[in-house]
Amino acid sequence: MSALSGRCVVLGVTGGIAAYKAVEVCRRLVADGAHVVPVLTDGALRMVGETTFSALASEPAVTSLWNDPSGPIPHTAAGQRADAVVVCPATARLISDLRTGRSGDVLTATLLATRAPVVLAPAMHTEMWEQPSVQENLAVLVQRGVAVVGPGEGPLAGGDSGPGRMAEPEEIVAAVEAVLTAPDLAGMRVLVTSGGTREPIDAVRFVGNRSSGKQGAAVAEEAASRGAEVVLVTTQSERAPAAARVVAVETAAEMAAAVEIEAPRADVVVMAAAVADFRPAQPSGTKLKKDRGVPAVQLEPTADILASLGASKGSGQVLVGFAAETEDIEANALAKLRSKNLDVIVANDVSKQQVGFGHDTNEIVMFTTDGARHHVPLTTKREAARAVLDLVVTLMDRPGTGSRDTQDSRRQP
Ligand code: CTP
């Protein structure tokens, strides 16, 4: 379940041209289960319609301190109910007012009347964005704990281009989600592997598989957003989230070597990688030429990284394996759970539409050693990652089974 689900988010909109993108932010927040209260300034109303927000949000838009249908003091009502307040776009004026505590309109009054975390998505012309006054105001707000998302670089109003372009709606929603996410993995070290390994046949060819590395990247990103220190050992480093330390590998042997170094320090290991089971026994250092005839590629087994981790698992470490199956899902997954000495096996039926390899969505069934079964219907890979880590956290909290009990004795400095 998204961290936004059931949470009250005040969506503040000011009079920047990027206000039209706040409509999409509103739609996405509602789609993710948030209760959205739009608060629009006079400037915002010149850019976008009140009706648009009232229609999309969970409540009618609040546009004034004086004639609000929800009651005589709309700013305190919205500010007190909020679990988070996001302002997009945040103009130079809004940033300045928030820094100095000036409540000139319903939005700045709401911001003063809240104790909830605040996210700002600044948007302005490059000259304004680069003003030392704006930068200083923002730096003070960041120091006070305000989260800032963007701005990026790109086309601006009036044909200009440069830094100052508001972050994209999905980034803004992710930033709101991040401030609402409980840091339940704070202080934990999480090792994740992702992507399909590539086993060389010759200098240019390899034996590979269809894994995109998206599910592992989502686990890494989710773990980092919950406060964990994350190491991602991956064949798909271009997909790695910024918050993870990345170890780029290509072959099963390289992945095994990297995991061997990183795993002893990890409280949680999530092996989402699709590791090749076989590799060419004698890869050629040069390209095999066609005119020499069809090569006979002899395969040999690779080491099973996860099985080794299971065999040497320290007490308290939570070990999660993945099982991509096309038949007898449950039986195959349970066999892997037992034979590899895992705490959780995450199984998916990759013969189904939209599930697993390459897709942005997944449907998973997780099994634990106590016989419990947790089904997560088709959803985004990020949501699937959240479900996996929710389960990991419950295992860690269980007396005697989690590294919260044992981390000091097992961890290396
Ligand atoms: N795995 C691993 N090292 C390997 C093969 C697999 O660490 N050489 C890990 C994968 O990362 C995954 C789990 O083991 O977490 C299960 O992988 P999977 O390929 O589904 O199972 P296998 O044990 O290889 O069995 P099979 O291919 O016969 O289904």
Tab-separated table of C-alpha atoms and ligand atoms in Angstrom:
chain	number	residue	atom	x	y	z
A	1	MET	CA	0.000	0.000	0.000
A	2	SER	CA	1.268	3.461	-0.887
A	3	ALA	CA	2.388	5.696	1.961
A	4	LEU	CA	-0.130	8.185	0.526
A	5	SER	CA	-3.081	5.911	1.088
A	6	GLY	CA	-5.603	7.498	3.451
A	7	ARG	CA	-3.313	10.457	4.209
A	8	CYS	CA	-4.487	14.061	4.056
A	9	VAL	CA	-2.352	16.077	1.627
A	10	VAL	CA	-2.827	19.821	1.261
A	11	LEU	CA	-1.931	20.741	-2.306
A	12	GLY	CA	-0.905	24.393	-2.383
A	13	VAL	CA	-0.842	26.037	-5.799
A	14	THR	CA	0.634	29.480	-6.501
A	15	GLY	CA	0.552	31.668	-9.573
A	16	GLY	CA	3.379	30.275	-11.651
A	17	ILE	CA	2.848	29.094	-15.192
A	18	ALA	CA	3.657	25.556	-14.015
A	19	ALA	CA	0.365	25.641	-12.052
A	20	TYR	CA	-1.204	23.605	-14.846
A	21	LYS	CA	1.052	20.698	-13.867
A	22	ALA	CA	-0.388	20.836	-10.340
A	23	VAL	CA	-3.604	19.462	-11.850
A	24	GLU	CA	-1.729	16.278	-12.739
A	25	VAL	CA	-0.103	16.189	-9.295
A	26	CYS	CA	-3.607	16.384	-7.799
A	27	ARG	CA	-4.859	13.541	-9.998
A	28	ARG	CA	-1.905	11.307	-9.151
A	29	LEU	CA	-2.150	11.963	-5.398
A	30	VAL	CA	-5.843	11.031	-5.465
A	31	ALA	CA	-5.109	7.941	-7.587
A	32	ASP	CA	-2.553	6.836	-4.980
A	33	GLY	CA	-5.196	7.029	-2.272
A	34	ALA	CA	-4.479	10.428	-0.705
A	35	HIS	CA	-7.233	12.724	0.550
A	36	VAL	CA	-6.327	15.910	-1.307
A	37	VAL	CA	-7.304	19.413	-0.176
A	38	PRO	CA	-6.375	21.997	-2.819
A	39	VAL	CA	-5.481	25.479	-1.555
A	40	LEU	CA	-5.149	28.004	-4.363
A	41	THR	CA	-3.752	31.545	-4.263
A	42	ASP	CA	-5.200	34.417	-6.312
A	43	GLY	CA	-2.257	34.020	-8.667
A	44	ALA	CA	-3.032	30.321	-9.119
A	45	LEU	CA	-6.612	31.180	-10.031
A	46	ARG	CA	-5.311	33.308	-12.904
A	47	MET	CA	-3.501	30.257	-14.252
A	48	VAL	CA	-5.913	27.370	-13.642
A	49	GLY	CA	-9.564	26.979	-12.792
A	50	GLU	CA	-10.861	26.378	-9.286
A	51	THR	CA	-13.408	23.965	-10.755
A	52	THR	CA	-10.659	21.792	-12.210
A	53	PHE	CA	-9.171	21.183	-8.768
A	54	SER	CA	-12.544	20.874	-7.042
A	55	ALA	CA	-13.540	18.207	-9.557
A	56	LEU	CA	-10.336	16.195	-9.252
A	57	ALA	CA	-9.514	16.585	-5.549
A	58	SER	CA	-11.212	15.058	-2.518
A	59	GLU	CA	-12.722	18.368	-1.398
A	60	PRO	CA	-13.650	21.686	-3.010
A	61	ALA	CA	-10.678	23.995	-3.490
A	62	VAL	CA	-9.971	26.522	-0.740
A	63	THR	CA	-9.334	29.874	-2.403
A	64	SER	CA	-9.772	32.523	0.279
A	65	LEU	CA	-9.463	33.170	3.978
A	66	TRP	CA	-12.857	34.833	3.977
A	67	ASN	CA	-15.518	32.997	2.006
A	68	ASP	CA	-14.691	29.354	2.451
A	69	PRO	CA	-17.618	26.901	2.654
A	70	SER	CA	-15.717	24.597	5.048
A	71	GLY	CA	-15.802	27.158	7.872
A	72	PRO	CA	-14.617	30.514	9.071
A	73	ILE	CA	-10.967	29.552	9.538
A	74	PRO	CA	-10.024	27.420	6.536
A	75	HIS	CA	-6.264	27.820	6.953
A	76	THR	CA	-6.094	26.314	10.426
A	77	ALA	CA	-8.599	23.617	9.449
A	78	ALA	CA	-6.515	22.546	6.453
A	79	GLY	CA	-3.154	23.016	8.182
A	80	GLN	CA	-4.118	20.985	11.238
A	81	ARG	CA	-5.654	18.116	9.273
A	82	ALA	CA	-2.739	17.828	6.866
A	83	ASP	CA	-0.333	14.892	7.036
A	84	ALA	CA	1.758	16.735	4.453
A	85	VAL	CA	1.610	20.025	2.582
A	86	VAL	CA	3.046	20.278	-0.924
A	87	VAL	CA	3.350	23.545	-2.819
A	88	CYS	CA	3.675	23.321	-6.600
A	89	PRO	CA	4.682	25.559	-8.115
A	90	ALA	CA	6.427	27.360	-5.272
A	91	THR	CA	7.176	30.892	-6.460
A	92	ALA	CA	9.966	33.133	-5.154
A	93	ARG	CA	7.318	35.038	-3.191
A	94	LEU	CA	5.949	31.923	-1.510
A	95	ILE	CA	9.474	30.798	-0.579
A	96	SER	CA	10.261	34.228	0.862
A	97	ASP	CA	6.985	34.402	2.809
A	98	LEU	CA	7.517	30.949	4.278
A	99	ARG	CA	11.029	31.851	5.363
A	100	THR	CA	9.944	35.050	7.105
A	101	GLY	CA	6.671	33.710	8.499
A	102	ARG	CA	4.534	36.169	6.574
A	103	SER	CA	0.952	35.062	6.123
A	104	GLY	CA	-0.434	37.175	3.321
A	105	ASP	CA	-3.004	34.784	1.873
A	106	VAL	CA	-4.802	31.505	2.523
A	107	LEU	CA	-1.873	29.343	1.398
A	108	THR	CA	0.846	31.042	3.440
A	109	ALA	CA	-1.561	31.080	6.407
A	110	THR	CA	-2.096	27.321	5.946
A	111	LEU	CA	1.659	26.770	5.849
A	112	LEU	CA	2.061	28.656	9.125
A	113	ALA	CA	-0.811	26.762	10.695
A	114	THR	CA	0.589	23.287	10.048
A	115	ARG	CA	3.024	21.017	11.852
A	116	ALA	CA	3.016	18.555	8.946
A	117	PRO	CA	6.059	18.071	6.712
A	118	VAL	CA	6.238	20.537	3.828
A	119	VAL	CA	7.413	19.825	0.285
A	120	LEU	CA	8.196	22.695	-2.093
A	121	ALA	CA	8.492	22.358	-5.872
A	122	PRO	CA	10.065	25.670	-6.906
A	123	ALA	CA	9.454	27.002	-10.406
A	124	MET	CA	10.669	30.313	-11.773
A	125	HIS	CA	12.817	31.887	-14.444
A	126	THR	CA	16.521	31.154	-14.267
A	127	GLU	CA	17.437	34.721	-13.298
A	128	MET	CA	15.032	34.570	-10.340
A	129	TRP	CA	16.072	31.049	-9.354
A	130	GLU	CA	19.730	32.053	-9.266
A	131	GLN	CA	19.164	35.172	-7.141
A	132	PRO	CA	21.183	34.862	-3.929
A	133	SER	CA	18.094	35.992	-1.981
A	134	VAL	CA	15.996	33.098	-3.339
A	135	GLN	CA	18.777	30.591	-2.786
A	136	GLU	CA	19.360	31.836	0.753
A	137	ASN	CA	15.649	31.693	1.603
A	138	LEU	CA	15.471	28.145	0.334
A	139	ALA	CA	18.641	27.090	2.156
A	140	VAL	CA	17.143	28.338	5.435
A	141	LEU	CA	13.926	26.430	4.775
A	142	VAL	CA	15.853	23.243	3.974
A	143	GLN	CA	17.762	23.661	7.222
A	144	ARG	CA	14.407	23.853	9.013
A	145	GLY	CA	13.386	20.526	7.488
A	146	VAL	CA	11.401	21.598	4.433
A	147	ALA	CA	11.822	19.128	1.549
A	148	VAL	CA	12.555	20.581	-1.868
A	149	VAL	CA	11.998	18.738	-5.144
A	150	GLY	CA	13.580	20.150	-8.310
A	151	PRO	CA	13.692	22.427	-10.121
A	152	GLY	CA	15.124	20.865	-13.223
A	153	GLU	CA	16.473	22.394	-16.374
A	154	GLY	CA	14.433	22.834	-19.519
A	155	PRO	CA	11.944	25.001	-21.378
A	156	LEU	CA	10.469	27.850	-19.301
A	157	ALA	CA	7.617	30.257	-19.984
A	158	GLY	CA	8.157	32.918	-22.665
A	159	GLY	CA	10.448	30.750	-24.755
A	160	ASP	CA	13.284	30.776	-22.208
A	161	SER	CA	15.193	27.688	-21.235
A	162	GLY	CA	17.421	26.828	-18.274
A	163	PRO	CA	17.331	25.890	-14.578
A	164	GLY	CA	14.046	26.752	-12.860
A	165	ARG	CA	11.622	24.359	-14.539
A	166	MET	CA	9.324	22.714	-12.020
A	167	ALA	CA	9.923	19.032	-11.245
A	168	GLU	CA	7.654	16.625	-13.105
A	169	PRO	CA	4.399	15.525	-11.419
A	170	GLU	CA	5.664	11.997	-10.699
A	171	GLU	CA	8.758	13.392	-8.961
A	172	ILE	CA	6.606	15.706	-6.854
A	173	VAL	CA	4.269	12.871	-5.857
A	174	ALA	CA	7.311	10.714	-4.989
A	175	ALA	CA	8.661	13.534	-2.808
A	176	VAL	CA	5.349	13.758	-0.928
A	177	GLU	CA	5.319	10.013	-0.532
A	178	ALA	CA	8.881	10.143	0.792
A	179	VAL	CA	8.026	12.597	3.591
A	180	LEU	CA	5.091	10.371	4.571
A	181	THR	CA	7.092	7.159	4.595
A	182	ALA	CA	7.972	5.824	8.020
A	183	PRO	CA	11.749	5.335	8.325
A	184	ASP	CA	11.246	1.771	9.551
A	185	LEU	CA	14.528	0.602	8.010
A	186	ALA	CA	16.611	3.414	9.483
A	187	GLY	CA	20.008	2.136	10.585
A	188	MET	CA	19.603	-1.075	8.575
A	189	ARG	CA	21.913	-2.171	5.792
A	190	VAL	CA	20.074	-3.645	2.843
A	191	LEU	CA	21.853	-5.459	0.025
A	192	VAL	CA	19.868	-5.879	-3.189
A	193	THR	CA	20.885	-7.601	-6.421
A	194	SER	CA	19.163	-6.911	-9.720
A	195	GLY	CA	19.233	-7.561	-13.437
A	196	GLY	CA	20.112	-10.567	-15.528
A	197	THR	CA	23.729	-11.670	-15.645
A	198	ARG	CA	25.530	-11.894	-18.977
A	199	GLU	CA	27.835	-14.842	-19.523
A	200	PRO	CA	30.288	-14.318	-22.381
A	201	ILE	CA	30.414	-16.694	-25.325
A	202	ASP	CA	33.102	-14.640	-27.041
A	203	ALA	CA	34.293	-11.029	-27.111
A	204	VAL	CA	30.907	-9.710	-28.322
A	205	ARG	CA	28.248	-12.365	-27.576
A	206	PHE	CA	26.759	-13.527	-24.320
A	207	VAL	CA	24.181	-15.872	-22.812
A	208	GLY	CA	21.617	-13.683	-21.046
A	209	ASN	CA	18.012	-13.520	-19.932
A	210	ARG	CA	15.051	-11.159	-20.092
A	211	SER	CA	15.426	-9.586	-16.653
A	212	SER	CA	15.262	-5.771	-16.783
A	213	GLY	CA	16.427	-5.130	-13.222
A	214	LYS	CA	13.332	-2.998	-12.563
A	215	GLN	CA	12.019	-5.015	-9.612
A	216	GLY	CA	15.390	-4.984	-7.817
A	217	ALA	CA	15.800	-1.255	-8.484
A	218	ALA	CA	12.340	-0.689	-6.984
A	219	VAL	CA	13.308	-2.685	-3.867
A	220	ALA	CA	16.505	-0.626	-3.542
A	221	GLU	CA	14.632	2.648	-3.948
A	222	GLU	CA	11.921	1.659	-1.487
A	223	ALA	CA	14.494	0.501	1.085
A	224	ALA	CA	16.384	3.792	0.769
A	225	SER	CA	13.183	5.808	1.148
A	226	ARG	CA	12.546	3.914	4.399
A	227	GLY	CA	15.892	4.995	5.790
A	228	ALA	CA	18.094	1.993	4.951
A	229	GLU	CA	21.664	2.206	3.764
A	230	VAL	CA	21.373	0.427	0.434
A	231	VAL	CA	23.915	-1.359	-1.739
A	232	LEU	CA	22.705	-2.447	-5.167
A	233	VAL	CA	24.779	-5.070	-6.974
A	234	THR	CA	23.442	-4.946	-10.488
A	235	THR	CA	23.933	-5.610	-14.156
A	236	GLN	CA	21.601	-2.657	-14.852
A	237	SER	CA	23.355	0.223	-13.134
A	238	GLU	CA	21.609	2.791	-15.374
A	239	ARG	CA	18.383	1.954	-13.528
A	240	ALA	CA	19.895	2.299	-10.065
A	241	PRO	CA	18.249	4.807	-7.722
A	242	ALA	CA	20.453	7.742	-6.726
A	243	ALA	CA	20.147	6.835	-3.043
A	244	ALA	CA	21.863	3.434	-3.430
A	245	ARG	CA	25.562	2.666	-3.534
A	246	VAL	CA	25.961	0.792	-6.801
A	247	VAL	CA	28.302	-2.070	-7.563
A	248	ALA	CA	28.136	-2.704	-11.312
A	249	VAL	CA	28.722	-6.305	-12.394
A	250	GLU	CA	28.135	-8.337	-15.506
A	251	THR	CA	28.576	-12.047	-14.903
A	252	ALA	CA	27.326	-14.445	-12.227
A	253	ALA	CA	30.906	-14.809	-10.980
A	254	GLU	CA	31.307	-11.020	-10.621
A	255	MET	CA	27.965	-10.812	-8.834
A	256	ALA	CA	28.984	-13.655	-6.506
A	257	ALA	CA	32.272	-11.903	-5.681
A	258	ALA	CA	30.530	-8.577	-4.969
A	259	VAL	CA	27.853	-10.241	-2.833
A	260	GLU	CA	30.488	-12.142	-0.881
A	261	ILE	CA	32.062	-8.817	0.098
A	262	GLU	CA	28.818	-6.961	0.850
A	263	ALA	CA	26.579	-9.625	2.425
A	264	PRO	CA	28.323	-10.083	5.808
A	265	ARG	CA	27.527	-6.448	6.670
A	266	ALA	CA	23.905	-6.604	5.510
A	267	ASP	CA	20.886	-6.929	7.798
A	268	VAL	CA	18.717	-7.798	4.811
A	269	VAL	CA	19.683	-9.384	1.493
A	270	VAL	CA	17.206	-9.328	-1.374
A	271	MET	CA	18.374	-11.446	-4.320
A	272	ALA	CA	16.158	-10.075	-7.083
A	273	ALA	CA	18.771	-10.715	-9.786
A	274	ALA	CA	18.185	-13.314	-12.471
A	275	VAL	CA	21.503	-15.095	-12.132
A	276	ALA	CA	22.491	-17.404	-14.971
A	277	ASP	CA	22.520	-21.041	-13.915
A	278	PHE	CA	24.920	-21.969	-16.721
A	279	ARG	CA	27.728	-20.223	-18.516
A	280	PRO	CA	29.924	-21.062	-21.513
A	281	ALA	CA	32.770	-23.176	-20.178
A	282	GLN	CA	35.405	-21.710	-22.488
A	283	PRO	CA	34.496	-18.223	-23.658
A	284	SER	CA	36.604	-16.991	-26.542
A	285	GLY	CA	38.596	-13.807	-25.945
A	286	THR	CA	38.085	-12.833	-29.579
A	287	LYS	CA	34.982	-12.748	-31.761
A	288	LEU	CA	34.066	-16.166	-33.156
A	289	LYS	CA	34.055	-15.880	-36.948
A	290	LYS	CA	31.185	-17.251	-39.002
A	291	ASP	CA	33.434	-18.818	-41.614
A	292	ARG	CA	34.926	-21.111	-38.950
A	293	GLY	CA	31.541	-22.861	-38.725
A	294	VAL	CA	28.855	-23.117	-36.020
A	295	PRO	CA	30.587	-23.228	-32.619
A	296	ALA	CA	29.709	-25.932	-30.110
A	297	VAL	CA	29.171	-23.933	-26.924
A	298	GLN	CA	29.707	-26.163	-23.927
A	299	LEU	CA	27.986	-24.874	-20.775
A	300	GLU	CA	29.035	-25.333	-17.155
A	301	PRO	CA	27.083	-24.510	-13.966
A	302	THR	CA	27.582	-21.215	-12.134
A	303	ALA	CA	27.738	-21.019	-8.347
A	304	ASP	CA	24.338	-20.537	-6.665
A	305	ILE	CA	24.904	-17.242	-4.835
A	306	LEU	CA	21.713	-17.386	-2.812
A	307	ALA	CA	22.253	-20.977	-1.729
A	308	SER	CA	25.727	-20.004	-0.425
A	309	LEU	CA	24.229	-17.055	1.459
A	310	GLY	CA	21.633	-19.362	2.984
A	311	ALA	CA	24.278	-21.879	4.011
A	312	SER	CA	26.396	-19.276	5.792
A	313	LYS	CA	23.584	-17.005	7.015
A	314	GLY	CA	24.309	-15.266	10.288
A	315	SER	CA	21.590	-15.161	12.895
A	316	GLY	CA	19.355	-12.176	12.454
A	317	GLN	CA	20.025	-11.632	8.776
A	318	VAL	CA	16.849	-11.710	6.694
A	319	LEU	CA	17.378	-13.469	3.383
A	320	VAL	CA	14.905	-12.925	0.540
A	321	GLY	CA	14.996	-14.906	-2.692
A	322	PHE	CA	12.990	-14.552	-5.868
A	323	ALA	CA	11.527	-17.386	-7.904
A	324	ALA	CA	10.473	-16.642	-11.465
A	325	GLU	CA	8.339	-19.624	-12.414
A	326	THR	CA	6.143	-20.704	-15.293
A	327	GLU	CA	4.493	-23.737	-13.645
A	328	ASP	CA	3.857	-25.250	-10.182
A	329	ILE	CA	4.579	-21.841	-8.689
A	330	GLU	CA	3.886	-22.659	-5.065
A	331	ALA	CA	5.663	-26.038	-4.981
A	332	ASN	CA	8.735	-24.677	-6.782
A	333	ALA	CA	8.881	-21.562	-4.602
A	334	LEU	CA	8.549	-23.540	-1.365
A	335	ALA	CA	11.272	-25.942	-2.501
A	336	LYS	CA	13.619	-22.950	-3.049
A	337	LEU	CA	12.641	-21.434	0.312
A	338	ARG	CA	13.695	-24.640	2.085
A	339	SER	CA	16.669	-25.748	0.018
A	340	LYS	CA	18.321	-22.306	0.074
A	341	ASN	CA	17.532	-21.661	3.778
A	342	LEU	CA	15.635	-18.414	3.052
A	343	ASP	CA	13.330	-16.355	5.259
A	344	VAL	CA	11.143	-15.200	2.373
A	345	ILE	CA	10.674	-16.380	-1.194
A	346	VAL	CA	8.963	-14.017	-3.612
A	347	ALA	CA	7.417	-15.998	-6.445
A	348	ASN	CA	5.944	-14.756	-9.661
A	349	ASP	CA	4.342	-16.504	-12.608
A	350	VAL	CA	6.253	-14.969	-15.497
A	351	SER	CA	4.061	-16.748	-18.043
A	352	LYS	CA	1.260	-14.296	-17.118
A	353	GLN	CA	0.647	-11.009	-18.954
A	354	GLN	CA	2.301	-7.948	-17.367
A	355	VAL	CA	4.112	-10.010	-14.743
A	356	GLY	CA	7.836	-9.948	-14.097
A	357	PHE	CA	10.581	-9.693	-16.718
A	358	GLY	CA	10.717	-6.339	-18.476
A	359	HIS	CA	7.327	-5.083	-17.286
A	360	ASP	CA	6.647	-2.168	-14.958
A	361	THR	CA	4.136	-4.282	-13.078
A	362	ASN	CA	4.284	-7.494	-11.105
A	363	GLU	CA	2.044	-9.956	-9.299
A	364	ILE	CA	3.793	-11.783	-6.492
A	365	VAL	CA	3.153	-14.431	-3.873
A	366	MET	CA	5.462	-14.444	-0.866
A	367	PHE	CA	6.041	-17.458	1.360
A	368	THR	CA	7.754	-17.515	4.745
A	369	THR	CA	9.119	-20.358	6.815
A	370	ASP	CA	6.106	-20.324	9.174
A	371	GLY	CA	3.918	-21.438	6.258
A	372	ALA	CA	2.306	-18.031	5.716
A	373	ARG	CA	1.372	-16.997	2.179
A	374	HIS	CA	1.004	-13.357	1.101
A	375	HIS	CA	-0.502	-12.597	-2.284
A	376	VAL	CA	0.020	-9.168	-3.898
A	377	PRO	CA	-2.269	-8.761	-6.926
A	378	LEU	CA	-0.982	-7.126	-10.130
A	379	THR	CA	0.493	-3.753	-9.178
A	380	THR	CA	3.502	-1.537	-9.861
A	381	LYS	CA	6.949	-2.923	-9.093
A	382	ARG	CA	7.343	-0.184	-6.478
A	383	GLU	CA	4.195	-1.378	-4.694
A	384	ALA	CA	5.436	-4.964	-4.901
A	385	ALA	CA	8.756	-3.787	-3.424
A	386	ARG	CA	6.869	-2.093	-0.607
A	387	ALA	CA	5.011	-5.317	0.175
A	388	VAL	CA	8.283	-7.284	0.248
A	389	LEU	CA	9.878	-4.818	2.660
A	390	ASP	CA	6.727	-4.619	4.805
A	391	LEU	CA	7.067	-8.368	5.278
A	392	VAL	CA	10.810	-8.095	5.962
A	393	VAL	CA	10.128	-5.471	8.648
A	394	THR	CA	7.607	-7.752	10.378
A	395	LEU	CA	10.216	-10.538	10.392
A	396	MET	CA	12.828	-8.195	11.850
A	397	ASP	CA	10.453	-7.115	14.580
A	398	ARG	CA	9.719	-10.711	15.573
A	399	PRO	CA	11.775	-11.443	18.711
A	400	GLY	CA	14.745	-13.652	18.000
A	401	THR	CA	14.417	-13.609	14.218
A	402	GLY	CA	15.386	-10.117	13.216
A	403	SER	CA	18.636	-8.245	13.082
A	404	ARG	CA	17.165	-5.539	15.266
A	405	ASP	CA	18.024	-7.988	18.074
A	406	THR	CA	21.418	-9.037	16.870
A	407	GLN	CA	22.876	-6.344	14.673
A	408	ASP	CA	25.573	-5.296	17.115
A	409	SER	CA	27.021	-8.771	17.467
A	410	ARG	CA	27.027	-9.577	13.760
A	411	ARG	CA	27.882	-6.340	12.062
A	412	GLN	CA	31.352	-5.543	10.955
A	413	PRO	CA	32.437	-1.939	11.194
B	1	CTP	N1	20.094	-17.466	-7.716
B	1	CTP	C1	21.405	-17.267	-7.319
B	1	CTP	N2	22.434	-17.843	-8.011
B	1	CTP	C2	22.187	-18.615	-9.084
B	1	CTP	C3	20.856	-18.840	-9.493
B	1	CTP	C4	19.830	-18.231	-8.782
B	1	CTP	O1	21.635	-16.564	-6.326
B	1	CTP	N3	23.196	-19.155	-9.746
B	1	CTP	C5	19.027	-16.840	-6.930
B	1	CTP	C6	18.184	-15.838	-7.687
B	1	CTP	O2	18.688	-14.524	-7.539
B	1	CTP	C7	16.819	-15.963	-7.030
B	1	CTP	C8	16.787	-17.421	-6.562
B	1	CTP	O3	18.142	-17.865	-6.535
B	1	CTP	O4	16.694	-15.147	-5.920
B	1	CTP	C9	15.998	-18.342	-7.396
B	1	CTP	O5	16.454	-18.281	-8.713
B	1	CTP	P1	15.764	-19.145	-9.855
B	1	CTP	O6	16.532	-18.946	-11.149
B	1	CTP	O7	14.288	-18.940	-9.850
B	1	CTP	O8	15.984	-20.598	-9.283
B	1	CTP	P2	17.091	-21.639	-9.441
B	1	CTP	O9	17.546	-21.989	-8.078
B	1	CTP	O10	18.138	-21.186	-10.403
B	1	CTP	O11	16.266	-22.858	-10.032
B	1	CTP	P3	15.569	-23.066	-11.472
B	1	CTP	O12	16.292	-22.121	-12.434
B	1	CTP	O13	15.780	-24.488	-11.765
B	1	CTP	O14	14.117	-22.705	-11.283
